[in-house]
mmCIF file of C-alpha atoms in Angstrom:
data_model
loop_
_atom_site.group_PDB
_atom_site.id
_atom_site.type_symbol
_atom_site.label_atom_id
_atom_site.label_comp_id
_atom_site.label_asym_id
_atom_site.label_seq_id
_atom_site.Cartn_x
_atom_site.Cartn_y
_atom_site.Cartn_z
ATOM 1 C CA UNK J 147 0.000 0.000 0.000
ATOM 2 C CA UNK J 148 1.193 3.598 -0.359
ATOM 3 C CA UNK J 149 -0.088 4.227 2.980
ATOM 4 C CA UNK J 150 3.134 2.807 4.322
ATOM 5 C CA UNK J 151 5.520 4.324 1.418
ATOM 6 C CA UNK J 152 7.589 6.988 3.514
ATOM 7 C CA UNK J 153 7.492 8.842 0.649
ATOM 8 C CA UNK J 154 3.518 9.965 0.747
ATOM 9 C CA UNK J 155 2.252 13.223 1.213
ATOM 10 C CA UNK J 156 -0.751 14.658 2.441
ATOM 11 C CA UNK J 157 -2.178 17.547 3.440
ATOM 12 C CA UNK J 158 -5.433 19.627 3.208
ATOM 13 C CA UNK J 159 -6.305 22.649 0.871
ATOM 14 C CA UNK J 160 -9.168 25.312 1.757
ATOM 15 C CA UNK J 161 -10.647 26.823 -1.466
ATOM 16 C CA UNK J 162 -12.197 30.212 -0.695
ATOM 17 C CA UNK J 163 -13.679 32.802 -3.347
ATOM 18 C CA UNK J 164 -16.189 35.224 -3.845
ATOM 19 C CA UNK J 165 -19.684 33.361 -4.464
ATOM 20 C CA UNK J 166 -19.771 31.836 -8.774
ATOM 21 C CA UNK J 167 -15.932 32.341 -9.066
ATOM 22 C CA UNK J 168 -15.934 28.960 -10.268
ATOM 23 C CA UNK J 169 -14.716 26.730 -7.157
ATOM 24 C CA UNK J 170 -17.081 23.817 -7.319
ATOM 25 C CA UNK J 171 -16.285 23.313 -11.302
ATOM 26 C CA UNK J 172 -12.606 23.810 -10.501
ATOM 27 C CA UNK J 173 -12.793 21.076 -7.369
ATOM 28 C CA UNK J 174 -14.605 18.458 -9.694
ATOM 29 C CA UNK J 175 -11.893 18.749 -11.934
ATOM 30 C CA UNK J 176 -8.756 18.618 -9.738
ATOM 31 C CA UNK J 177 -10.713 15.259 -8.478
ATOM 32 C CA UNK J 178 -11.374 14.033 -12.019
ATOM 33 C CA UNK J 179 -14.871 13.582 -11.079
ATOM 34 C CA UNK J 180 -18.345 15.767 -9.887
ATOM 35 C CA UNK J 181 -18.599 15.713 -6.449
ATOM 36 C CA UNK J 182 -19.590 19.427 -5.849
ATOM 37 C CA UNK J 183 -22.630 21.442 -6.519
ATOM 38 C CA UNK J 184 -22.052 23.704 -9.633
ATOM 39 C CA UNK J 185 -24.954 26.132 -10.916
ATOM 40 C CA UNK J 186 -24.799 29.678 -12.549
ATOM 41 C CA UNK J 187 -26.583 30.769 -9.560
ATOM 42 C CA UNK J 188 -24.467 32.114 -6.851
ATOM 43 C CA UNK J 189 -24.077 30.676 -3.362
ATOM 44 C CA UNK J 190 -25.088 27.272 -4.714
ATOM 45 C CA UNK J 191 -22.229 25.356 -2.103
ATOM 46 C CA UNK J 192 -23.735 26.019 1.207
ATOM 47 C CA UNK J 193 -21.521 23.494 3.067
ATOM 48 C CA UNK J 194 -17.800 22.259 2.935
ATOM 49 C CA UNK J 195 -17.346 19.529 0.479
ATOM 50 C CA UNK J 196 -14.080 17.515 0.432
ATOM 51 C CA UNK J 197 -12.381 16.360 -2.794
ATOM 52 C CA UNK J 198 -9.904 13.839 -2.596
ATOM 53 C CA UNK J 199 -6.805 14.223 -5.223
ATOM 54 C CA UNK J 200 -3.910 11.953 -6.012
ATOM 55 C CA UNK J 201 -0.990 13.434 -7.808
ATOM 56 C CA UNK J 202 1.855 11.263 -7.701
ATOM 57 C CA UNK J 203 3.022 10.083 -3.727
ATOM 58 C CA UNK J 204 0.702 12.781 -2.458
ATOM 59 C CA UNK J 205 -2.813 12.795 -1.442
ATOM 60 C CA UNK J 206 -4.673 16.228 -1.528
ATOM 61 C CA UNK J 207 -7.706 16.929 0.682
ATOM 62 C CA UNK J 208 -9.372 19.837 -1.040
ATOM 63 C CA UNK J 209 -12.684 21.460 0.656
ATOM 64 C CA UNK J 210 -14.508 23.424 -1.423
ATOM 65 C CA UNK J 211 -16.437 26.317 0.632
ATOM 66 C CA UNK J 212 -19.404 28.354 0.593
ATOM 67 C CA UNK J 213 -18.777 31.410 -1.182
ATOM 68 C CA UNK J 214 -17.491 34.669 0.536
ATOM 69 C CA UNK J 215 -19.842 37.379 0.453
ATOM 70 C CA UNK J 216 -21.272 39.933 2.604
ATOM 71 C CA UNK J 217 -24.210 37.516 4.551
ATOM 72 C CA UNK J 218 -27.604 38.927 4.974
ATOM 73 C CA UNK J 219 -29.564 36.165 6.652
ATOM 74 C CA UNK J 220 -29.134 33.606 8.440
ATOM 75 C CA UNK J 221 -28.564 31.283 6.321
ATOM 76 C CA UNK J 222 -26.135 33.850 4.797
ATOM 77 C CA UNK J 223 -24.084 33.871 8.048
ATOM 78 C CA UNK J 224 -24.037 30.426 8.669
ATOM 79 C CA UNK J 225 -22.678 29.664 5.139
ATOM 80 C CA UNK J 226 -19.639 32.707 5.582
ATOM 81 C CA UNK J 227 -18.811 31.450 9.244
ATOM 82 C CA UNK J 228 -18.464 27.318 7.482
ATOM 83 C CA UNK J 229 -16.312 28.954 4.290
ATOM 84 C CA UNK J 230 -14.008 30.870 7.023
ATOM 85 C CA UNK J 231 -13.990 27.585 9.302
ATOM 86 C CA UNK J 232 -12.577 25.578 6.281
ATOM 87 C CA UNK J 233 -9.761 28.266 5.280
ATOM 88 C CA UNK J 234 -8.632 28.124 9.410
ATOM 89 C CA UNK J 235 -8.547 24.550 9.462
ATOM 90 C CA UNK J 236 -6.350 24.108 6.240
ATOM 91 C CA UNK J 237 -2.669 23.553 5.671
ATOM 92 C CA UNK J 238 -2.771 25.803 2.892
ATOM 93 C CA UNK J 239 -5.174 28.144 1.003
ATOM 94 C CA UNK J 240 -6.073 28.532 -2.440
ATOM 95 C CA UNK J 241 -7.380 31.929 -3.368
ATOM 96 C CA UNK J 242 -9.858 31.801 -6.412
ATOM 97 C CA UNK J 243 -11.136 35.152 -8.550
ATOM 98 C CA UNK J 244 -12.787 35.615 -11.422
ATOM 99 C CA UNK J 245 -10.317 37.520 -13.664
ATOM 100 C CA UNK J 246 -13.364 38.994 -14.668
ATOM 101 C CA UNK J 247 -14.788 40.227 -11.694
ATOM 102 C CA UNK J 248 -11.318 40.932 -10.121
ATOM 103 C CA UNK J 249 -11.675 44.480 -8.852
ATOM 104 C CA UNK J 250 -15.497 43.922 -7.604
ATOM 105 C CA UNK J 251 -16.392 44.746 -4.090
ATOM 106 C CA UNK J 252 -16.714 40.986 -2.627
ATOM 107 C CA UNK J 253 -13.319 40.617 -4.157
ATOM 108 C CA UNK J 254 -11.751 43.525 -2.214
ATOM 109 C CA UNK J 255 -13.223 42.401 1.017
ATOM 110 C CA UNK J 256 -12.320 38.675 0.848
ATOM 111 C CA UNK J 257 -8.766 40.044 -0.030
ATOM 112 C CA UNK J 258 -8.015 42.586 2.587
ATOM 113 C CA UNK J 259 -9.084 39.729 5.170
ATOM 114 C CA UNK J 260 -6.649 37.388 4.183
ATOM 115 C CA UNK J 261 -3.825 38.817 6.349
ATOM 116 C CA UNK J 262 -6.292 37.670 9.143
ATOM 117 C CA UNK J 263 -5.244 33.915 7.571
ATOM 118 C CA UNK J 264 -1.905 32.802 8.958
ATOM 119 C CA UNK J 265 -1.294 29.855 6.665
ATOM 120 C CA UNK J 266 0.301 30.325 3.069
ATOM 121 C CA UNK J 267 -1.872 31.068 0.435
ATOM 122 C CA UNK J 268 -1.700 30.743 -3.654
ATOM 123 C CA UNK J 269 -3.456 32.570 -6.304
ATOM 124 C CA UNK J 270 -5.761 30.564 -9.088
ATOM 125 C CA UNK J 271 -7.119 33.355 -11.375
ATOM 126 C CA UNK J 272 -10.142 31.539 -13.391
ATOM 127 C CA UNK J 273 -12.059 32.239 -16.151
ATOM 128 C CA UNK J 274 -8.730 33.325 -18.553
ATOM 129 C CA UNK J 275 -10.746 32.513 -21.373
ATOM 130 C CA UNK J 276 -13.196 34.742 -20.919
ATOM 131 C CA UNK J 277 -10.767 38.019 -21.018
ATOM 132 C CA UNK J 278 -7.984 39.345 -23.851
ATOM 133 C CA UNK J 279 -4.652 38.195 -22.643
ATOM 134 C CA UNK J 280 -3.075 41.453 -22.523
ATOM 135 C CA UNK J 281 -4.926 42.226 -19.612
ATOM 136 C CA UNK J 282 -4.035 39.108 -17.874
ATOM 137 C CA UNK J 283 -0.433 40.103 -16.110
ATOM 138 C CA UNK J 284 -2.271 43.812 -15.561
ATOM 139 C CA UNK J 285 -4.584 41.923 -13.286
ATOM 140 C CA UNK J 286 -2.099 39.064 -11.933
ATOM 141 C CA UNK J 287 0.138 41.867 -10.557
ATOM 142 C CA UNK J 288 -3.050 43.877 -9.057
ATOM 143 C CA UNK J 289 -3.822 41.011 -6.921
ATOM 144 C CA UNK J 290 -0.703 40.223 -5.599
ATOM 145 C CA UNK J 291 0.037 43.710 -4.378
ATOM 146 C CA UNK J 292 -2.837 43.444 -2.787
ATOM 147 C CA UNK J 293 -2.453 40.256 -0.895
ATOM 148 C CA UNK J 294 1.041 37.912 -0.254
ATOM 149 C CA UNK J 295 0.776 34.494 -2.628
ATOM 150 C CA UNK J 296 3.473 31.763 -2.666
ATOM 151 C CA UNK J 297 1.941 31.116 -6.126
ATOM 152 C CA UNK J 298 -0.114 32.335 -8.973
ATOM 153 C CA UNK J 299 -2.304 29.408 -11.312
ATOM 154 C CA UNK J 300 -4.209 30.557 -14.750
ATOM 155 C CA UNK J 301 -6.861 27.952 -15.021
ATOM 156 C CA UNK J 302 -10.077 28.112 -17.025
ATOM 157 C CA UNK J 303 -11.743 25.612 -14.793
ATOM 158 C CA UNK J 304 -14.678 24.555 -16.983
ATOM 159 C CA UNK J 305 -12.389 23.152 -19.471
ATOM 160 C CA UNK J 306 -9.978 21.678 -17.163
ATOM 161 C CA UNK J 307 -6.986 24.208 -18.257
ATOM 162 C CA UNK J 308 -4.332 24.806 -16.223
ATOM 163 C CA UNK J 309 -5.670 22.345 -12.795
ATOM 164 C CA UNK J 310 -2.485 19.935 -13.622
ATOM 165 C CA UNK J 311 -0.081 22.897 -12.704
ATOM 166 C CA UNK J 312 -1.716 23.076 -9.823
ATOM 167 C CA UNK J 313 -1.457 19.679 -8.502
ATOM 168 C CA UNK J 314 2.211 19.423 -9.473
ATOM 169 C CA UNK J 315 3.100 22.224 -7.667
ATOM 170 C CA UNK J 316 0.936 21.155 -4.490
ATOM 171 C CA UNK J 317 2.715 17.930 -4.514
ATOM 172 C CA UNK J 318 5.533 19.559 -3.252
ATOM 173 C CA UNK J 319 3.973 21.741 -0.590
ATOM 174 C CA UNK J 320 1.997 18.802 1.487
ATOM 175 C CA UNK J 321 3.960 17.630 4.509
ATOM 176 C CA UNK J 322 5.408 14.137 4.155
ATOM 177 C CA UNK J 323 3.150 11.640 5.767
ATOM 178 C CA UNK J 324 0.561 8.745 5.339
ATOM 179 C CA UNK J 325 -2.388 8.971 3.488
ATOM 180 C CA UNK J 326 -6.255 9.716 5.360
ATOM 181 C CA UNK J 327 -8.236 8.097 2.505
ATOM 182 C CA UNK J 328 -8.137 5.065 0.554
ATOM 183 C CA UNK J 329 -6.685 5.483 -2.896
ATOM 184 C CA UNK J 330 -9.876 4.877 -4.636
ATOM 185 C CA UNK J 331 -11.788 7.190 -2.499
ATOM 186 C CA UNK J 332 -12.506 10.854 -4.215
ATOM 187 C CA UNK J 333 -14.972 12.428 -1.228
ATOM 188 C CA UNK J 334 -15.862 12.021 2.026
ATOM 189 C CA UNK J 335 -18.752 12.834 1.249
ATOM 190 C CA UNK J 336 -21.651 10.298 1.659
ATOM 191 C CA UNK J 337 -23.557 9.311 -0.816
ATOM 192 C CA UNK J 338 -26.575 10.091 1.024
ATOM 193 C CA UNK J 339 -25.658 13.832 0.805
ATOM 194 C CA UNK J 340 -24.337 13.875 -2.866
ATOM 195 C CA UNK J 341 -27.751 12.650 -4.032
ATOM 196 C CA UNK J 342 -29.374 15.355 -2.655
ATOM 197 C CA UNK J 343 -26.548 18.599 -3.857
ATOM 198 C CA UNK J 344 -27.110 16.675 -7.404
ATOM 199 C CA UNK J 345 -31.122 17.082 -7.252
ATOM 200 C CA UNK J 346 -30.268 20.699 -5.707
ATOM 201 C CA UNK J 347 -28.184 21.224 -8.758
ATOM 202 C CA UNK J 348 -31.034 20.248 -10.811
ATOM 203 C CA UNK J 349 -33.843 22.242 -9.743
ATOM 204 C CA UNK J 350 -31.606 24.960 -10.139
ATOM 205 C CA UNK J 351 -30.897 24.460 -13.430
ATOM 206 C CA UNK J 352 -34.434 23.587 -14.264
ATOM 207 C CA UNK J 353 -35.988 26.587 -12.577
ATOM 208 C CA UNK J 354 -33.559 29.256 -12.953
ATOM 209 C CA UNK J 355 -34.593 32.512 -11.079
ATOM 210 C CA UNK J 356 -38.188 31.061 -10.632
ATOM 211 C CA UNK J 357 -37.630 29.478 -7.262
ATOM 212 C CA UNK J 358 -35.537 31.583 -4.370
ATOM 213 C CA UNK J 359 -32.691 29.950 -2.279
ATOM 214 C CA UNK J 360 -35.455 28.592 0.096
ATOM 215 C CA UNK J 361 -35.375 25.375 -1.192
ATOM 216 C CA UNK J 362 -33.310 22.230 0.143
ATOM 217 C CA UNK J 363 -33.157 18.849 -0.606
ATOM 218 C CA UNK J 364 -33.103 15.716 1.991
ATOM 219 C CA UNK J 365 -32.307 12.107 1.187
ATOM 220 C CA UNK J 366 -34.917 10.504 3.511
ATOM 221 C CA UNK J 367 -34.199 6.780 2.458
ATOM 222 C CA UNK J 368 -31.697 5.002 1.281
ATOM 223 C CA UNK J 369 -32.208 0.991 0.550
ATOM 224 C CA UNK J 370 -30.117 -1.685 -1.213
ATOM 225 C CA UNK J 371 -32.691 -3.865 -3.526
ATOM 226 C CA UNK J 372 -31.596 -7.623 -3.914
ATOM 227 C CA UNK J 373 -31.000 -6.979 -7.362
ATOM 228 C CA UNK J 374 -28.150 -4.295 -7.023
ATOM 229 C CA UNK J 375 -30.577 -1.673 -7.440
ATOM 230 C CA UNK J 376 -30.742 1.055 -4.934
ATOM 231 C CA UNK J 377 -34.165 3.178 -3.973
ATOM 232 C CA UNK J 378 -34.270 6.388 -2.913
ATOM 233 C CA UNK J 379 -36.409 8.568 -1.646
ATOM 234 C CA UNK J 380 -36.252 12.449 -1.578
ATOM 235 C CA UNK J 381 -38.027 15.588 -0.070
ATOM 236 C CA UNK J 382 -37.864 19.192 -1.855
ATOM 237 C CA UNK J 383 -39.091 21.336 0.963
ATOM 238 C CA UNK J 384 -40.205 24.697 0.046
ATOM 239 C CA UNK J 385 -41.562 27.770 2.091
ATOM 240 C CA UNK J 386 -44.668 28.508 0.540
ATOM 241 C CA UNK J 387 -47.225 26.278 -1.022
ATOM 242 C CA UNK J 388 -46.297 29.007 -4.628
ATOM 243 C CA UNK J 389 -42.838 27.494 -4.379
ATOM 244 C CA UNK J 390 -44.216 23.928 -4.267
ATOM 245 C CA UNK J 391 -45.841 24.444 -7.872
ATOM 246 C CA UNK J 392 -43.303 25.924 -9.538
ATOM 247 C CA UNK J 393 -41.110 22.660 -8.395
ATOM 248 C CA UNK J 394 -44.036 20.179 -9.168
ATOM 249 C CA UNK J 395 -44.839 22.198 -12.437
ATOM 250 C CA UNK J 396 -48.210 21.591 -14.866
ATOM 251 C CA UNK J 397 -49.259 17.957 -14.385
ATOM 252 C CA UNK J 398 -46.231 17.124 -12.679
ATOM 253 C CA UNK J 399 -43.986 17.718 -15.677
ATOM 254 C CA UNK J 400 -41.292 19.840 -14.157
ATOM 255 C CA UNK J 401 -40.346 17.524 -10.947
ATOM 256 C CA UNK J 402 -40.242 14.570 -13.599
ATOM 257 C CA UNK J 403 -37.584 16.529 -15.778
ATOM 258 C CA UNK J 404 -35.674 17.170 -12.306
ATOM 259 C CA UNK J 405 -35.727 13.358 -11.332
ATOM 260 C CA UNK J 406 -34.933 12.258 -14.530
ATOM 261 C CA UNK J 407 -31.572 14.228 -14.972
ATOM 262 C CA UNK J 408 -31.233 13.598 -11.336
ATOM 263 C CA UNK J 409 -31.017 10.114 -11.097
ATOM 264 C CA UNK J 410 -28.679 9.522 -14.122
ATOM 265 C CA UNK J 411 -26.249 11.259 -12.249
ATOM 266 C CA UNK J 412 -26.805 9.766 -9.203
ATOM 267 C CA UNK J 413 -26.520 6.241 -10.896
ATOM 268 C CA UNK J 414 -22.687 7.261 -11.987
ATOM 269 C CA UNK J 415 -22.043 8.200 -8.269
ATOM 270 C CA UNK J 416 -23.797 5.228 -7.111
ATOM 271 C CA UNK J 417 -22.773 2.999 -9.799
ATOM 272 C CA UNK J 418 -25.884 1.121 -9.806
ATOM 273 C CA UNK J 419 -28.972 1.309 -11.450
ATOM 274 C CA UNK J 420 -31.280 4.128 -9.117
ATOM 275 C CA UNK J 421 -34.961 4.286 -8.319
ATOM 276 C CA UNK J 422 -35.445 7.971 -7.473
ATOM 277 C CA UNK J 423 -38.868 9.138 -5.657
ATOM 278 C CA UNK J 424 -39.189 12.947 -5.216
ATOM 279 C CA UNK J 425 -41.338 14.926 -3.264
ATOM 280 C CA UNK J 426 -42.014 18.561 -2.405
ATOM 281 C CA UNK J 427 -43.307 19.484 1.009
ATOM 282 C CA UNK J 428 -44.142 23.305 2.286
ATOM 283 C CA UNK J 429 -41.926 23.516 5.497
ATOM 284 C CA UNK J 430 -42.142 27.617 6.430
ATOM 285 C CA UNK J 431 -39.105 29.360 7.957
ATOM 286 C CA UNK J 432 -37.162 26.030 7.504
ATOM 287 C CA UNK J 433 -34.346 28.304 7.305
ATOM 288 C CA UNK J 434 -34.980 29.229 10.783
ATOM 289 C CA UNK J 435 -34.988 25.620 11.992
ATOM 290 C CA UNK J 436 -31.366 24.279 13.798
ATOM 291 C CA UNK J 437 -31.927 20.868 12.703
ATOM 292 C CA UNK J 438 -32.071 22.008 8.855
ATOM 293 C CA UNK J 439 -29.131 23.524 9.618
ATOM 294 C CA UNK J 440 -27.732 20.063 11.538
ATOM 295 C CA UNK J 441 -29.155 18.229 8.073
ATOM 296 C CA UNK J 442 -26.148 20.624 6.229
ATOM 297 C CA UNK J 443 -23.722 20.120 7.831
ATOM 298 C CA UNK J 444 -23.655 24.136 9.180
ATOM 299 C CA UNK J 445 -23.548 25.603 12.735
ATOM 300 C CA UNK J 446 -26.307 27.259 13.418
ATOM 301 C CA UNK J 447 -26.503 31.221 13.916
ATOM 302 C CA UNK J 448 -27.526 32.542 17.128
ATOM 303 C CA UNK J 449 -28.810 35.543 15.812
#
């Protein structure tokens, strides 16, 4: 086993960014495989998500965090205090902006509290391809006066550009010891939870700007069939009984595109054949409820 190779690294990696700077697509890919809510809608990760890498001897524990931005309710807080938990836990932090959005407020703010941070960080500007490339080292030397980095990364994460540099170079910066996961093992994650980001990531999708934040998804059963087959069972709870028919749709036909796109995906993180069985319930304030909170995996806010 590599476990008992002297040689073996490992170590843990906070990703932090402003909210749809691109850290869930850029985790899936340094994994080689989705394990992290990704959506055009901002704030989509509301808990941390670990990503197991291998790159060479060295196993990389990367969490991928809420985003940054300035919280408004509860929920909002909750979500800030878990992305600023991960970064303090962490052996080292990688700093992700949107060259695009480089010099926008929630930018400014996430980088003047960095100095708070006392372990080394590294820049990953994302999104290159979206921006002329004369304009690239204009921006890579903007953020770095503004911050200390041991290292700056151009990745277009979508595409997968520029994520092997990044390894490589982490390879050499986790401490030598044995390795926390098996090798096979790419989250810790279970796959309780990842079922129910992946129908979170669909409804989002599906519904765009039709349905608020105040929606979450719980995987209420889980069971093995004797064939292989697994069944699962799922509630969409909503605040208001509005909410529950934009999920449900006319005749049903929107919550039977979600499960349908949902369980394929499920299936490949499963790897068996899924029997998925949505539902939508009207639960009011559930964002004011601890044990929704205790579902996500967040502290909840006093206040």
């Amino acid at each position: 086993m590599a476990e008992g190779d002297q040689q073996t690294r490992c170590g843990f990696v906070a990703l932090i960014g402003a909210p749809n700077a691109g850290k869930s697509t850029l985790l899936n890919q340094l994994v080689g495989a989705k394990i992290s809510i990704v959506s055009r809608k901002v704030q989509t990760t509301r808990t941390q998500v670990r990503g197991i890498a291998l790159s060479g001897q060295t196993q990389i524990i990367f969490v991928d965090t809420p985003g940054i931005f300035a919280p408004k309710r509860r929920l909002d807080r909750a979500m800030v205090t878990s992305a600023w938990g991960g970064a303090t836990d962490a052996d080292l932090i990688g700093v992700l902006i949107d060259v695009g959005r480089f010099d926008h407020e929630e930018n400014t703010a996430l980088l003047e509290k960095l100095s708070e941070l006392r372990q080394p960080k590294f820049l990953i500007l994302n999104k290159i391809d979206t921006i002329p490339k004369e304009k690239l080292l204009a921006i890579t030397a903007a953020v770095n006066e503004r911050a200390t980095f041991e290292a700056t990364f151009m990745v277009a994460a979508l595409t997968g550009y520029g994520v092997k540099d990044i390894l490589s170079w982490l390879e050499t910066r986790m401490k030598p010891g044995p390795w926390l996961y098996p090798e096979d093992q790419i989250s810790d994650a279970p796959l309780r939870f990842l079922a129910a980001e992946i129908t979170r990531e669909k409804i989002f999708e599906r519904l765009h700007d039709e349905l608020p934040y105040r929606s979450t998804v719980e995987t209420e059963s889980w069971q093995q069939r004797p064939d292989g087959s697994v069944r699962i069972e799922q509630t969409i709870y909503v605040e208001r009984e509005g909410q529950r028919k934009i999920v449900l749709g006319e005749g049903g036909q929107t919550i039977k595109a979600i499960g349908q796109k949902a369980r394929v995906e499920i299936a490949e993180a499963a790897e068996a054949k899924v029997h998925l069985f949505l539902f939508v319930k009207v639960r009011e304030n559930w964002s004011d409820d601890p044990e929704r909170y205790s579902e996500m995996g967040l502290d909840f806010p006093k206040s």
